[in-house]
CSV table of C-alpha atoms and ligand atoms in Angstrom, one decimal:
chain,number,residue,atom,x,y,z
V,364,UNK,CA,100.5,151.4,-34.1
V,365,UNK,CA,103.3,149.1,-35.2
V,366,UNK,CA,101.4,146.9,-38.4
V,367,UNK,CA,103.2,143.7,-39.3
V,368,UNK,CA,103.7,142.1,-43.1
V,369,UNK,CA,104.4,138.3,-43.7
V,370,UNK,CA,105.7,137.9,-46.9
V,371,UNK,CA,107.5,140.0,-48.9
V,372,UNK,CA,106.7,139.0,-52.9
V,373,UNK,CA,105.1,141.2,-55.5
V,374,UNK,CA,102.3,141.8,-53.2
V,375,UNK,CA,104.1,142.0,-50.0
V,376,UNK,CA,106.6,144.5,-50.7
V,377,UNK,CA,104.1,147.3,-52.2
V,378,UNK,CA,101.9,146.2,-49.3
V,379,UNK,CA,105.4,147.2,-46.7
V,380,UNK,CA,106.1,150.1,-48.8
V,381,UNK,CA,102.6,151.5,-49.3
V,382,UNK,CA,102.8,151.3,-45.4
V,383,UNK,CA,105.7,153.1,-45.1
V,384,UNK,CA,105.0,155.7,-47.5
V,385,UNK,CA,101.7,156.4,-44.6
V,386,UNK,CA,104.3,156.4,-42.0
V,387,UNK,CA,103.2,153.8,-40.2
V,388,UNK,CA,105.8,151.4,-38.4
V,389,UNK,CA,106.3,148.1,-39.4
V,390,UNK,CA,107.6,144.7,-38.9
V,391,UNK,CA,108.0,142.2,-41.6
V,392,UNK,CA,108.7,138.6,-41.4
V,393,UNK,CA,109.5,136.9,-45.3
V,394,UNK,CA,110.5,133.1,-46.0
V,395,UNK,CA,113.5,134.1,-47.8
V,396,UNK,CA,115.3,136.2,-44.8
V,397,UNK,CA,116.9,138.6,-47.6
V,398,UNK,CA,114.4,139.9,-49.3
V,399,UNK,CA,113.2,141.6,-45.8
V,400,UNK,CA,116.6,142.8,-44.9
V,401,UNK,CA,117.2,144.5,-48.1
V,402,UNK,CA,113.5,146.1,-48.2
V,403,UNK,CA,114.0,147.6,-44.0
V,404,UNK,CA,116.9,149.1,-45.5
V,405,UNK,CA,115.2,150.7,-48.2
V,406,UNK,CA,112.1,152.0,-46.3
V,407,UNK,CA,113.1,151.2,-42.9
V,408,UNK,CA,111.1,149.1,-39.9
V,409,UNK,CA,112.2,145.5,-38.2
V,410,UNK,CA,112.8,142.3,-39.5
V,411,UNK,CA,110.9,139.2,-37.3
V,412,UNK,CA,112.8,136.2,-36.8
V,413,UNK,CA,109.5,134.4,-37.2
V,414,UNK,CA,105.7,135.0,-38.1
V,415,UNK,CA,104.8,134.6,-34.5
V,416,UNK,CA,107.4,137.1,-33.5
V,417,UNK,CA,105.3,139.5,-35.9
V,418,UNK,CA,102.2,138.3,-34.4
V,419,UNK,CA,103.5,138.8,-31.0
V,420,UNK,CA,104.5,142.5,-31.7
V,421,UNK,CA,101.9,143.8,-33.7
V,422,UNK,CA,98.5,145.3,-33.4
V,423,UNK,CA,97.4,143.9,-37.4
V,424,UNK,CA,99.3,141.3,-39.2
V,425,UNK,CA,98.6,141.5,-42.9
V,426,UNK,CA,99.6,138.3,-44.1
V,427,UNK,CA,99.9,138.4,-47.9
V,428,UNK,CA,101.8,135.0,-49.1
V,429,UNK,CA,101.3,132.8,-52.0
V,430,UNK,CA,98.8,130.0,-51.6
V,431,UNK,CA,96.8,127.6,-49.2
V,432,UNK,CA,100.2,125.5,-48.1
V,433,UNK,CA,102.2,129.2,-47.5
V,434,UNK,CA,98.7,130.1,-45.5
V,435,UNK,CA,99.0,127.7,-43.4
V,436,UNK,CA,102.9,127.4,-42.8
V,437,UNK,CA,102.9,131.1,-41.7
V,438,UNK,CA,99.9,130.9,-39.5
V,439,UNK,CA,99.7,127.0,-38.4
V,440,UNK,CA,103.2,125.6,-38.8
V,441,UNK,CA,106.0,126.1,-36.2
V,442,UNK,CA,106.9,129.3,-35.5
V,443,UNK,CA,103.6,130.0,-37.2
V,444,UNK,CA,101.0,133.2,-36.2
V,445,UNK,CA,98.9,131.4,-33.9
V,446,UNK,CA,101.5,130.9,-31.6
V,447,UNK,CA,101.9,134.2,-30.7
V,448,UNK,CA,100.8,134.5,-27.2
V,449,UNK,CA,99.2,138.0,-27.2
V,450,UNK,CA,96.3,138.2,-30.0
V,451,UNK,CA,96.9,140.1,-33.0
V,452,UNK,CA,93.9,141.3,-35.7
V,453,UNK,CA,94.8,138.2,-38.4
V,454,UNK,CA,94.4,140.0,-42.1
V,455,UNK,CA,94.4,137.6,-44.6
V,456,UNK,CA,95.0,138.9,-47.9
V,457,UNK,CA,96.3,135.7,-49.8
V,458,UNK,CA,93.6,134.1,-52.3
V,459,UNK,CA,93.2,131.0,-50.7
V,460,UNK,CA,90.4,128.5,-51.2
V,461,UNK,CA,87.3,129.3,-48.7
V,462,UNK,CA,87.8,126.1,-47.2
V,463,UNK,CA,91.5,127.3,-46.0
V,464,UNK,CA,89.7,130.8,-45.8
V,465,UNK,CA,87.2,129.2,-43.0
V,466,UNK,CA,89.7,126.7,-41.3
V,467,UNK,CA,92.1,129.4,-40.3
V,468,UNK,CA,89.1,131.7,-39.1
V,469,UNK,CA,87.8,129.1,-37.0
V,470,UNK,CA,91.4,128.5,-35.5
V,471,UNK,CA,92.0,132.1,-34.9
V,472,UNK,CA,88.6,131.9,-33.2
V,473,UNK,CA,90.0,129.4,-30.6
V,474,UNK,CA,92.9,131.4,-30.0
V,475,UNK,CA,90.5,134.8,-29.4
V,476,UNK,CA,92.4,135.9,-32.5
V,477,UNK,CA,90.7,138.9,-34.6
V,478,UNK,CA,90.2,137.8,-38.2
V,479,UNK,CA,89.8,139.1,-41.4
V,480,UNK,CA,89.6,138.1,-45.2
V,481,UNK,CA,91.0,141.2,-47.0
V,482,UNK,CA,91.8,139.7,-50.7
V,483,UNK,CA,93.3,142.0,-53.0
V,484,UNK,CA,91.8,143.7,-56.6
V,485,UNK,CA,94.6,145.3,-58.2
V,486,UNK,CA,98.4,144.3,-58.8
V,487,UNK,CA,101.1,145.9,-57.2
V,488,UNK,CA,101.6,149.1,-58.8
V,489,UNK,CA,97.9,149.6,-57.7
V,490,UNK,CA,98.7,148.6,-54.4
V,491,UNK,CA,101.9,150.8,-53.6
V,492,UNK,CA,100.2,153.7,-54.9
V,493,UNK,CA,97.0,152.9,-52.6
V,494,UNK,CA,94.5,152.9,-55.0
V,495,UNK,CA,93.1,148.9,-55.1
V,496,UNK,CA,90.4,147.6,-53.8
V,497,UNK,CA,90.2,146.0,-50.7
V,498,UNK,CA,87.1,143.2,-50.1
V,499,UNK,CA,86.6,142.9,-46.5
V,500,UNK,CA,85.1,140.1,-44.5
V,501,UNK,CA,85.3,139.8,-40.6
V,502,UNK,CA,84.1,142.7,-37.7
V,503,UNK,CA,83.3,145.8,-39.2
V,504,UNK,CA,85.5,147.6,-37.1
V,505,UNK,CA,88.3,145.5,-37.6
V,506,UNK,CA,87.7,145.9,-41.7
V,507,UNK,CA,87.9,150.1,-40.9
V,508,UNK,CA,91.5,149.6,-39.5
V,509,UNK,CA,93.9,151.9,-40.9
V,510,UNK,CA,96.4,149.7,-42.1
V,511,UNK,CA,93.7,148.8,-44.2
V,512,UNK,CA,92.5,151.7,-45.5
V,513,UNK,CA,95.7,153.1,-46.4
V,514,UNK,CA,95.8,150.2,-49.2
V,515,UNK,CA,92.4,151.4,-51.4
V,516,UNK,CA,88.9,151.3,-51.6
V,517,UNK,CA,87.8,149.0,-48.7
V,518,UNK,CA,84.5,147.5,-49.8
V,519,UNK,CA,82.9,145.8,-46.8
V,520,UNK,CA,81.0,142.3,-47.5
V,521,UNK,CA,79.7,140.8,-44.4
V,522,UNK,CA,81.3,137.9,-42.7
V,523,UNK,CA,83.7,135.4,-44.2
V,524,UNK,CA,84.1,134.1,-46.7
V,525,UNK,CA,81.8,136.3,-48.7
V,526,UNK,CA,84.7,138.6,-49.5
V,527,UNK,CA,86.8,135.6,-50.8
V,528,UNK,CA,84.0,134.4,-52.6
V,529,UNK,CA,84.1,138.0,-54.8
V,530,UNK,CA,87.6,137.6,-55.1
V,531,UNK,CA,87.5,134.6,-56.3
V,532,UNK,CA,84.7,135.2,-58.7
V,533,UNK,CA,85.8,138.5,-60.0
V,534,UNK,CA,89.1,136.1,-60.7
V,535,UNK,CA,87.5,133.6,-63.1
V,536,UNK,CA,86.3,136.7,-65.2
V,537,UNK,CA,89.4,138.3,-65.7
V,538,UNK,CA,91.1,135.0,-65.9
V,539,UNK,CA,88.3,133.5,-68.4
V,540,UNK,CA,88.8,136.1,-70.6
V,541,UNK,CA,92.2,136.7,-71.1
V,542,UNK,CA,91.9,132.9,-71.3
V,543,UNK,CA,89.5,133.1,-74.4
V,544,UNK,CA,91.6,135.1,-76.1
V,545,UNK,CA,94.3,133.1,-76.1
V,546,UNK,CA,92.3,129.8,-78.0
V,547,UNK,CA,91.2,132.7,-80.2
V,548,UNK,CA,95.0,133.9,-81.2
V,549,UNK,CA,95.8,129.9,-81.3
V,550,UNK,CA,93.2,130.0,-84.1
V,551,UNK,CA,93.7,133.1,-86.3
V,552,UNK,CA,97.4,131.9,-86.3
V,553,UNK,CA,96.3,128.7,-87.2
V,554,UNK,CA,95.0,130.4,-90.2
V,555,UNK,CA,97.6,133.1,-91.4
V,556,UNK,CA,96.6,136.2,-89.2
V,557,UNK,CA,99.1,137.7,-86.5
V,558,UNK,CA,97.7,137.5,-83.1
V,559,UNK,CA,98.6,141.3,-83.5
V,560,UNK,CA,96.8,142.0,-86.6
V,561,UNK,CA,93.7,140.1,-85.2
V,562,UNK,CA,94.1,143.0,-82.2
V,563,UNK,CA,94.8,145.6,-84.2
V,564,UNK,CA,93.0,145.6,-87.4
V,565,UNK,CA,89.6,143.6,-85.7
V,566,UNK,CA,89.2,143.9,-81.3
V,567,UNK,CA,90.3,147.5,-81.4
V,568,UNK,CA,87.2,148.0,-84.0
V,569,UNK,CA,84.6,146.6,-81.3
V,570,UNK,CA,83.9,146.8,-77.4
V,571,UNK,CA,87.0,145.1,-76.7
V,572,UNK,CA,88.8,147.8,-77.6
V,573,UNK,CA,89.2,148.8,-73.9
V,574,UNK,CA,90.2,144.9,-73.1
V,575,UNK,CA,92.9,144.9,-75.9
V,576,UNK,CA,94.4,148.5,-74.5
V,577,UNK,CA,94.4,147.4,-71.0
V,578,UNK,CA,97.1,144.3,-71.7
V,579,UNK,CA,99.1,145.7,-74.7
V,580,UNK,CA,102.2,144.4,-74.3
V,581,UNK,CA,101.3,142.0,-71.7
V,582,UNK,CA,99.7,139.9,-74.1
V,583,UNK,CA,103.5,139.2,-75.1
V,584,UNK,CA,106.1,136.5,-73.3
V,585,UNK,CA,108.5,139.4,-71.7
V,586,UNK,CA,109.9,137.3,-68.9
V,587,UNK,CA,108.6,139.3,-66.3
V,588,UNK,CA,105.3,139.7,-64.4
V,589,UNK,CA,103.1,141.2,-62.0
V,590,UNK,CA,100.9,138.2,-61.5
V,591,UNK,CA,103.0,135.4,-62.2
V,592,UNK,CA,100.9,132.6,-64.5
V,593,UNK,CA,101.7,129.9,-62.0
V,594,UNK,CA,99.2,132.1,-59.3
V,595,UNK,CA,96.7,132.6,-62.3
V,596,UNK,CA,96.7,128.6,-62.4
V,597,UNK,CA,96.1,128.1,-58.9
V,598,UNK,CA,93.4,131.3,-58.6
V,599,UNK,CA,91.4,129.3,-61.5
V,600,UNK,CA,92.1,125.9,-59.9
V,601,UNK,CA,90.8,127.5,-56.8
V,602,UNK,CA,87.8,128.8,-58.3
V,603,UNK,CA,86.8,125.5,-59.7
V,604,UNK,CA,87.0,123.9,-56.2
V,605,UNK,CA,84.6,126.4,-55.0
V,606,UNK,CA,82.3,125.8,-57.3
V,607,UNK,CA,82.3,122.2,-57.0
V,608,UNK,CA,81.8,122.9,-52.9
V,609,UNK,CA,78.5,124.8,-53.7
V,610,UNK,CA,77.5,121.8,-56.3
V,611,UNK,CA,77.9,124.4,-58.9
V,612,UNK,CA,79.0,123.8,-62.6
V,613,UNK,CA,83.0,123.9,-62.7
V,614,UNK,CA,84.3,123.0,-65.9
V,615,UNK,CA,84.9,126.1,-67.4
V,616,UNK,CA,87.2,127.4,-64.3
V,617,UNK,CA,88.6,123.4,-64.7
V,618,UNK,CA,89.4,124.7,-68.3
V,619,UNK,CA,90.8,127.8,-68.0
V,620,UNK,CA,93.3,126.2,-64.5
V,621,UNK,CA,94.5,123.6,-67.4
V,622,UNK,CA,95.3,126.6,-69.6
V,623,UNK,CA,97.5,128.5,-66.9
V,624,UNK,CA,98.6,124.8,-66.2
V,625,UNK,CA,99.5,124.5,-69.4
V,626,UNK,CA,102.2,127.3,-69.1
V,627,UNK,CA,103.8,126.0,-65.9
V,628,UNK,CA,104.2,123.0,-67.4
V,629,UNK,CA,105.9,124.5,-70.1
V,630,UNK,CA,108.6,126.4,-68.7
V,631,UNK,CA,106.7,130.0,-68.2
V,632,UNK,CA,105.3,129.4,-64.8
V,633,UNK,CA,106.8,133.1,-63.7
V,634,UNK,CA,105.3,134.6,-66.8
V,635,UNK,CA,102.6,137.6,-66.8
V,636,UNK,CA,99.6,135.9,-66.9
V,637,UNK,CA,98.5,137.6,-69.8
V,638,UNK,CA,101.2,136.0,-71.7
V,639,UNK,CA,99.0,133.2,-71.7
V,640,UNK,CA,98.3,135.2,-75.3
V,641,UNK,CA,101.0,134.8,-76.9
V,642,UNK,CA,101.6,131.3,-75.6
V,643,UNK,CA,98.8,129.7,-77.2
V,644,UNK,CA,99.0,132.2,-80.5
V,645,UNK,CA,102.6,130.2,-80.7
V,646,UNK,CA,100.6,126.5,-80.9
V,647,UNK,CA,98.8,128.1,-83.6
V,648,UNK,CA,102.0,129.7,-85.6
V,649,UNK,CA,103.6,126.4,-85.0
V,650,UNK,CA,100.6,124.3,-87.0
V,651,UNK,CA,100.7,126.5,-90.2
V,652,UNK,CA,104.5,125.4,-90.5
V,653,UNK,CA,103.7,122.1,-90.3
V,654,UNK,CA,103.2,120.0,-94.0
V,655,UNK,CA,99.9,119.0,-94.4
V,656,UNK,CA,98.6,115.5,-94.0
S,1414,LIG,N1,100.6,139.8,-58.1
S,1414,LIG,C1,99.3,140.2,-58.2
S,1414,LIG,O1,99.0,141.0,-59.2
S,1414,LIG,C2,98.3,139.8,-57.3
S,1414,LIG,C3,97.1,140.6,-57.2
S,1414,LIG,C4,96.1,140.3,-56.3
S,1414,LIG,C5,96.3,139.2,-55.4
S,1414,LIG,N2,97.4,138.5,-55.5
S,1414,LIG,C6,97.6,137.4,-54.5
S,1414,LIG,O2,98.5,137.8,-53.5
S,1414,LIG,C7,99.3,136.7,-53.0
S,1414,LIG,C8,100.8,137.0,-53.2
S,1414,LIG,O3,101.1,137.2,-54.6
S,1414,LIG,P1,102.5,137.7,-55.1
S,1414,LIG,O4,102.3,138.1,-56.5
S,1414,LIG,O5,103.1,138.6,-54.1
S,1414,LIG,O6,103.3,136.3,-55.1
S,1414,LIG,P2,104.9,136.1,-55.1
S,1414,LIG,O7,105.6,137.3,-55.7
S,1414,LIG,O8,105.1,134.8,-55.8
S,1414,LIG,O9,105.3,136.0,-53.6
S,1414,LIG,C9,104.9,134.9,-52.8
S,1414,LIG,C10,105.3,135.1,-51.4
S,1414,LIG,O10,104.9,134.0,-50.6
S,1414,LIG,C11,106.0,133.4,-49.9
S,1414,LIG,N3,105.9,132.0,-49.8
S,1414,LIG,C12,105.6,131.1,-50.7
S,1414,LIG,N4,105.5,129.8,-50.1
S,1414,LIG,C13,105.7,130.0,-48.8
S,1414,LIG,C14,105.7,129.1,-47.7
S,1414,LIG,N5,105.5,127.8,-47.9
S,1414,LIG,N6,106.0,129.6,-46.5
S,1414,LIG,C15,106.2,130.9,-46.3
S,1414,LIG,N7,106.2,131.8,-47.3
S,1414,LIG,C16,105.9,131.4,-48.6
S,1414,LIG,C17,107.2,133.8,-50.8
S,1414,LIG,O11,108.4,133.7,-50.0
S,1414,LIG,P3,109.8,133.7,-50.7
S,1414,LIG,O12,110.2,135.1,-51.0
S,1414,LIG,O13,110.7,133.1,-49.6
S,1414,LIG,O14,109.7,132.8,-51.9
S,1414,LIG,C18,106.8,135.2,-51.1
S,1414,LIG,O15,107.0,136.1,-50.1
S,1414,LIG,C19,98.8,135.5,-53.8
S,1414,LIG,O16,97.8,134.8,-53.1
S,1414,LIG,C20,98.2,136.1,-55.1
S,1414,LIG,O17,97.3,135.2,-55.7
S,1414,LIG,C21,98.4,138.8,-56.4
């Protein structure tokens, strides 16, 4: 079974190399033509000159770039997937809005192509060692394929965009949080506390002790990332438009967007999006200098 890859970031390459590490044979397309020629001579496999060269090759194209517009350039834009004149099983992985989600499953259904929303827990350490978890929407069968279950846990959710939905929401909780901590480390700086002493001396004393331990040093601004805070802005930006399709309440995802937002605009767009931390603790720090009024 030769499994195709379009896109070759964070995600993209642990996806390939997980792959590879299964033996299975691939063919990757990526925007930036380097990135895949340096990674097929790592790991091996093909380089496509296009995503519908990919999608004309192989029997599952996991498709794992960064947002809506990146969605729909690979699969709708010249040279794009649905192109491709034989059918291939479509395996969206990117966390996309549903609406995207739902227009590109409806135009893979007018081409008689497969599809499937497969959006991704886990970064990608997680993923090249094979242990995330994998929410599946689309045919059953499809969501058993073994490209797929080579990545993780595959938890199956019905038809689309139910998995996208749980992504989505399981999103705004990690988001949300890591998001209140940060207006809470704005504020005990704003007093005279260290963001670390707050950690250290008060959450590690409660039930957020396992929180706290889980980021350790990415609660810092390290200049490098697994989940750049540019895609935590957009994830939360996309959760809000969700909620506002459904009629649902969305000012808190709105709130915690503008606080990724906030970073991009900034300068630390390809932070860790933990950092997020540490970047409001600085507001804070900054305040106490200030003289007062
Ligand atoms: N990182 C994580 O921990 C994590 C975890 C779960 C889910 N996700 C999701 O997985 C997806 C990928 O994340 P990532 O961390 O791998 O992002 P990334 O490192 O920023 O990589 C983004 C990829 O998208 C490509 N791309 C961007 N715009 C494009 C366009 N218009 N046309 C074609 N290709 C385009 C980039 O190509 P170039 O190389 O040419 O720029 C690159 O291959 C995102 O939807 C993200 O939300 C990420």
């Amino acid at each position: 079974m030769l499994v195709g890859v379009i896109g070759l970031g964070r995600m993209g390459t642990a996806l390939a190399k997980r792959l590879r590490s299964k033996d299975f044979d691939i063919i990757v397309w990526n925007r930036s033509r380097e990135k895949a020629e340096k990674l097929v001579k790592e790991i091996g496999g093909e380089v496509a000159s296009s995503p519908r060269d990919v999608a004309e090759r192989a029997d599952y194209t996991h498709i794992i770039v960064s947002d809506d517009v990146a969605l729909f350039d690979v699969t709708m834009g010249p040279g794009g997937v649905l192109e491709a004149v034989s059918p291939t099983v479509l395996v969206n992985h990117v966390t996309c809005t549903i609406r995207a989600s739902i227009t590109l499953a409806e135009k893979a259904k007018t081409k008689a192509f497969p599809y499937v929303e497969a959006p991704i827990i886990g970064g990608p350490s997680v993923l090249e060692k094979g242990d995330a978890i994998i929410l599946c929407s689309g045919d059953e069968s499809h969501c058993g394929a073994e490209s797929i279950a080579a990545l993780g846990d595959v938890i199956y959710l019905g038809s689309p965009p139910r998995a996208l939905a749980a992504k989505l929401g399981f999103n705004h909780i990690i988001l949300g949080i890591v998001s209140s901590l940060a207006d809470a480390f704005g504020l005990v700086e704003a007093h005279g506390i260290a963001w670390e002493n707050f950690v250290n001396l008060v959450l590690s004393k409660t039930w957020l002790k396992s929180v706290v331990d889980r980021y350790g040093e990415r609660f810092k601004l390290r200049g490098k990332s697994s989940f750049a805070a540019r895609l935590a802005a957009k994830d939360a930006l996309y959760v809000a438009n969700a909620l506002v399709e459904k009629g649902l309440d969305s000012s808190l995802a709105a709130a915690v967007a503008n606080h990724y937002a906030a970073m991009v605009r900034e300068g630390y767009a390809e932070e860790d999006y933990p950092a997020v931390a540490e970047f409001f603790a600085k507001y804070g720090r900054e305040l106490r200098k200030k003289p007062r009024d």
